Amino acid sequence: MCGICGCGDTGEHHHEHEHDHGHDHGHDHGHAAEHAHAAGLAPARMVRVEQDIMAANQRHADANRTYFAERGIFVVNLVSSPGSGKTSLLVRTVAALKAEMPVAVIEGDQQTEFDAERIRAAGAPAWQINTGKACHLDAHMVGHALEHLPALEGGILFIENVGNLVCPAGFDLGEAHKVVILSVTEGEDKPLKYPHMFHAADLMLVNKIDLLPHVACDMELILAGALRVNPAIGSVAVSAATGEGFGAWLDWLRQGRERARRAQHGAMQARREALRRELASIDATLAG
């Protein structure tokens, strides 16, 4: 958590505070400025600050999830270490799906727009969030990034998180699934070294399998470690460079999109019922 790792809100999130995307995020970013100095706080105070941060983030995540559900948008939060090949994988994924369905990407990095530029060049809209000193995206940032993307009704939104296998594990962004990416060059022990991330993920993509003939990597050990941490995790071996294994990855995405589209009707019914109750309450107040 950020209360432990010490990353702080620098005010460099680079998003506007318009509220035209269907839900209001307010202005409590979740990264309270005070937690940037958590190392100097008493333990009890640090716990309270961290609880406040997580509670604020969860409110924004719930609002995001409602927004996505009502529009049938399937949302995937991609997490990994730096250099795992997330952006290369997304470029190939976007190229494969863009003619089939609406797709867009929210990119998270501490600085630069390099990754967003690569996604746009591949033919999909992308919005870059620069987090400054912060080591992960939060739900408030994601909610405001939606203001800069076109409508995605019935499509897929990819969120490429900041390269980090620690803090992103604990921050819900409103996504349907976390997908953790591990490259064969990183070693077989990553799932055991970073168990919280692999426990939080629903799918593990083992990337760069085209390099297997050239590196000492035991795929069975990678899978065994991931299953030890999370017995329910799925896995797909892929190469963003050659496209090997992409059929299974794309099928997983298509299935998730169909689930989101089927669930959209129920979400809209729930929204209608909530509005009906709100109007009834207003009528009762006016009548009184």
XYZ file of C-alpha atoms in Angstrom:
288
model
C 0.000 0.000 0.000
C 1.091 3.574 -0.538
C 0.957 4.290 3.172
C 3.807 1.818 3.456
C 5.759 2.396 0.244
C 5.588 6.175 0.641
C 4.482 7.273 -2.827
C 2.592 10.543 -2.734
C 0.147 12.692 -4.619
C 2.200 15.248 -6.512
C -0.801 16.824 -8.202
C 0.612 15.615 -11.564
C -2.221 13.318 -12.635
C -2.790 15.336 -15.828
C -6.550 15.114 -16.066
C -9.275 17.695 -16.148
C -12.047 17.938 -13.592
C -15.026 17.838 -15.870
C -17.919 15.622 -14.850
C -19.636 14.745 -18.110
C -19.149 10.999 -18.134
C -22.077 10.004 -15.971
C -20.743 9.923 -12.427
C -19.179 12.394 -10.074
C -15.782 11.713 -8.593
C -15.610 14.799 -6.447
C -12.106 15.978 -5.639
C -10.873 13.617 -2.918
C -8.241 11.877 -5.008
C -7.696 9.025 -2.597
C -4.000 9.966 -2.499
C -4.282 12.396 0.377
C -1.262 14.663 0.470
C -0.681 13.694 4.071
C 0.115 10.095 3.250
C 3.168 11.206 1.321
C 4.674 11.754 4.793
C 3.421 8.513 6.329
C 6.884 7.618 7.584
C 6.614 10.420 10.127
C 3.192 9.472 11.442
C 2.365 7.500 14.549
C 1.360 3.928 13.651
C -2.292 4.393 14.631
C -2.540 7.583 12.584
C -0.892 5.903 9.596
C -3.445 3.110 9.750
C -6.310 5.618 9.770
C -4.812 7.510 6.817
C -4.391 4.302 4.850
C -7.966 3.278 5.633
C -9.208 6.662 4.432
C -7.205 6.335 1.208
C -8.584 2.888 0.474
C -12.173 3.858 1.359
C -12.038 6.874 -0.959
C -10.591 4.740 -3.733
C -13.309 2.142 -3.272
C -16.050 4.755 -3.623
C -14.580 5.834 -6.945
C -14.085 2.232 -8.048
C -17.721 1.424 -7.294
C -18.816 4.452 -9.335
C -16.598 3.349 -12.217
C -17.952 -0.192 -12.054
C -21.538 1.055 -12.215
C -20.663 3.267 -15.191
C -19.058 0.325 -17.010
C -21.904 -2.076 -16.193
C -24.598 0.277 -17.460
C -22.785 0.539 -20.787
C -21.794 -3.103 -21.178
C -18.073 -2.269 -21.151
C -15.636 -5.067 -20.335
C -12.694 -3.612 -18.400
C -9.307 -5.258 -17.915
C -6.596 -3.912 -15.611
C -3.188 -5.028 -16.931
C -0.470 -5.204 -14.270
C 3.165 -6.298 -14.403
C 6.762 -5.376 -13.729
C 8.359 -2.809 -16.041
C 9.594 -4.433 -19.227
C 7.192 -7.376 -19.305
C 5.852 -6.355 -22.702
C 2.459 -4.932 -21.644
C 2.380 -2.225 -24.276
C 3.595 -4.482 -27.087
C 0.928 -6.986 -26.101
C -1.714 -4.241 -26.121
C -0.617 -2.976 -29.535
C -1.108 -6.431 -31.036
C -4.385 -6.924 -29.139
C -5.815 -3.604 -30.297
C -4.823 -4.321 -33.884
C -6.647 -7.667 -33.721
C -9.874 -6.347 -32.164
C -10.363 -2.766 -33.374
C -12.418 -3.740 -36.447
C -14.554 -6.121 -34.412
C -15.591 -3.974 -31.434
C -14.970 -0.606 -29.748
C -11.648 -0.639 -27.892
C -9.746 2.022 -25.961
C -6.787 2.177 -23.597
C -5.940 4.151 -20.475
C -2.163 4.267 -20.046
C -0.452 4.763 -16.708
C 3.179 5.831 -16.384
C 5.061 8.128 -14.088
C 6.156 10.282 -17.046
C 5.937 10.553 -20.888
C 3.209 9.739 -23.414
C 5.230 7.105 -25.256
C 2.847 4.226 -24.584
C -0.317 6.165 -25.435
C 1.290 7.243 -28.706
C 1.989 3.604 -29.596
C -1.627 2.646 -28.921
C -2.957 5.513 -31.038
C -0.629 4.503 -33.852
C -2.149 1.006 -33.651
C -5.585 2.509 -34.304
C -7.252 2.829 -30.885
C -8.017 5.898 -28.757
C -5.783 6.198 -25.705
C -5.447 8.563 -22.770
C -2.180 8.870 -20.871
C -2.144 9.399 -17.105
C 1.204 10.547 -15.723
C 1.271 9.745 -12.031
C 4.426 11.657 -11.107
C 5.852 10.029 -7.985
C 2.859 7.733 -7.454
C 3.534 4.092 -8.253
C 0.072 3.022 -9.446
C -3.204 4.242 -10.885
C -6.217 4.786 -8.670
C -9.937 4.716 -9.426
C -10.293 8.499 -9.346
C -7.680 8.910 -12.091
C -9.429 6.295 -14.212
C -12.813 7.932 -13.788
C -11.517 11.239 -15.100
C -9.607 9.589 -17.946
C -12.984 8.369 -19.242
C -13.878 11.990 -19.996
C -11.219 11.992 -22.709
C -12.211 8.762 -24.439
C -15.046 8.124 -26.908
C -18.118 6.110 -25.974
C -17.280 2.421 -25.649
C -20.727 0.895 -25.281
C -20.421 -2.869 -25.653
C -16.655 -2.675 -26.083
C -13.447 -3.304 -24.154
C -11.432 -0.846 -22.073
C -7.842 -1.795 -21.288
C -6.128 -0.095 -18.359
C -2.349 -0.441 -18.522
C -1.228 0.199 -14.973
C 2.129 1.587 -13.902
C 4.828 -1.108 -14.000
C 4.815 -2.355 -10.407
C 3.899 -5.702 -8.856
C 3.162 -4.307 -5.379
C 0.761 -1.373 -4.952
C -1.548 -1.962 -7.954
C -2.614 -5.230 -6.331
C -4.518 -3.374 -3.626
C -6.266 -0.693 -5.682
C -9.584 -1.528 -7.299
C -10.128 0.586 -10.414
C -13.624 -0.704 -11.169
C -12.316 -3.349 -13.552
C -13.844 -6.741 -14.217
C -10.478 -8.500 -13.963
C -6.850 -7.905 -13.159
C -4.578 -9.632 -15.665
C -0.968 -10.040 -14.566
C 1.717 -10.272 -17.241
C 4.977 -12.098 -16.571
C 7.697 -12.448 -19.184
C 9.871 -15.547 -19.404
C 12.946 -13.366 -18.910
C 11.883 -12.447 -15.368
C 12.343 -15.869 -13.774
C 9.994 -18.520 -12.430
C 9.803 -17.176 -8.882
C 7.843 -13.954 -9.501
C 4.465 -15.383 -8.358
C 6.005 -16.436 -5.046
C 7.944 -13.184 -4.572
C 4.869 -11.028 -5.302
C 1.988 -13.172 -4.055
C -0.517 -10.360 -3.500
C -0.545 -9.435 -7.175
C -0.918 -12.987 -8.402
C -3.613 -13.622 -5.804
C -5.523 -10.538 -6.986
C -5.317 -11.508 -10.667
C -7.795 -13.736 -12.486
C -5.499 -14.440 -15.437
C -1.742 -14.675 -15.916
C -0.265 -14.025 -19.347
C 3.222 -15.487 -19.721
C 4.728 -13.284 -22.407
C 7.822 -13.481 -24.646
C 7.594 -17.243 -25.126
C 9.422 -16.751 -28.426
C 12.530 -16.293 -26.248
C 12.207 -19.660 -24.486
C 14.930 -21.303 -26.599
C 17.340 -18.602 -25.449
C 16.632 -18.263 -21.716
C 16.645 -20.593 -18.733
C 12.969 -20.612 -17.840
C 10.776 -23.478 -16.652
C 7.158 -22.790 -17.657
C 5.870 -25.508 -15.345
C 7.498 -23.796 -12.359
C 5.884 -20.473 -13.282
C 2.439 -22.069 -13.408
C 3.024 -24.069 -10.215
C 4.028 -20.929 -8.338
C 1.014 -18.984 -9.578
C -1.381 -21.815 -8.666
C 0.208 -22.132 -5.233
C -0.619 -18.472 -4.585
C -3.963 -18.494 -6.390
C -5.479 -21.902 -7.236
C -8.174 -20.214 -9.361
C -5.847 -18.235 -11.643
C -5.999 -18.956 -15.349
C -2.957 -18.801 -17.602
C -2.170 -18.234 -21.267
C 1.298 -18.358 -22.822
C 1.769 -15.714 -25.528
C 4.306 -13.875 -27.614
C 3.537 -10.242 -28.327
C 6.334 -10.344 -30.904
C 5.084 -13.274 -33.019
C 1.418 -13.587 -32.033
C 1.836 -17.136 -30.740
C -0.891 -17.980 -28.204
C -2.943 -14.897 -29.044
C -5.962 -16.921 -30.128
C -6.623 -18.040 -26.548
C -6.072 -14.519 -25.186
C -8.423 -12.931 -27.704
C -11.067 -15.590 -27.049
C -10.860 -14.853 -23.324
C -11.446 -11.172 -24.063
C -14.365 -11.874 -26.391
C -16.022 -14.058 -23.772
C -15.618 -11.342 -21.140
C -17.095 -8.770 -23.477
C -20.133 -10.972 -24.095
C -20.674 -11.394 -20.352
C -20.546 -7.614 -19.896
C -23.034 -7.059 -22.699
C -25.454 -9.646 -21.283
C -25.213 -8.089 -17.821
C -25.905 -4.591 -19.164
C -29.682 -5.085 -19.160
C -29.706 -6.007 -15.475
C -27.531 -3.008 -14.618
C -29.900 -0.659 -16.418
C -32.894 -2.167 -14.625
C -31.140 -1.588 -11.305
C -30.433 1.992 -12.306
C -34.078 2.537 -13.256
C -35.259 1.143 -9.923
C -32.838 3.397 -8.035
C -34.145 6.428 -9.923
C -37.731 5.360 -9.234
C -37.026 5.223 -5.490
C -35.266 8.582 -5.597
C -38.198 10.206 -7.397
C -40.623 8.651 -4.930
C -38.620 10.108 -2.063
C -38.628 13.552 -3.682
C -42.386 13.357 -4.261
C -42.917 12.398 -0.637
C -40.790 15.316 0.540
C -42.651 17.769 -1.670
C -46.022 16.413 -0.560
C -45.057 16.874 3.072
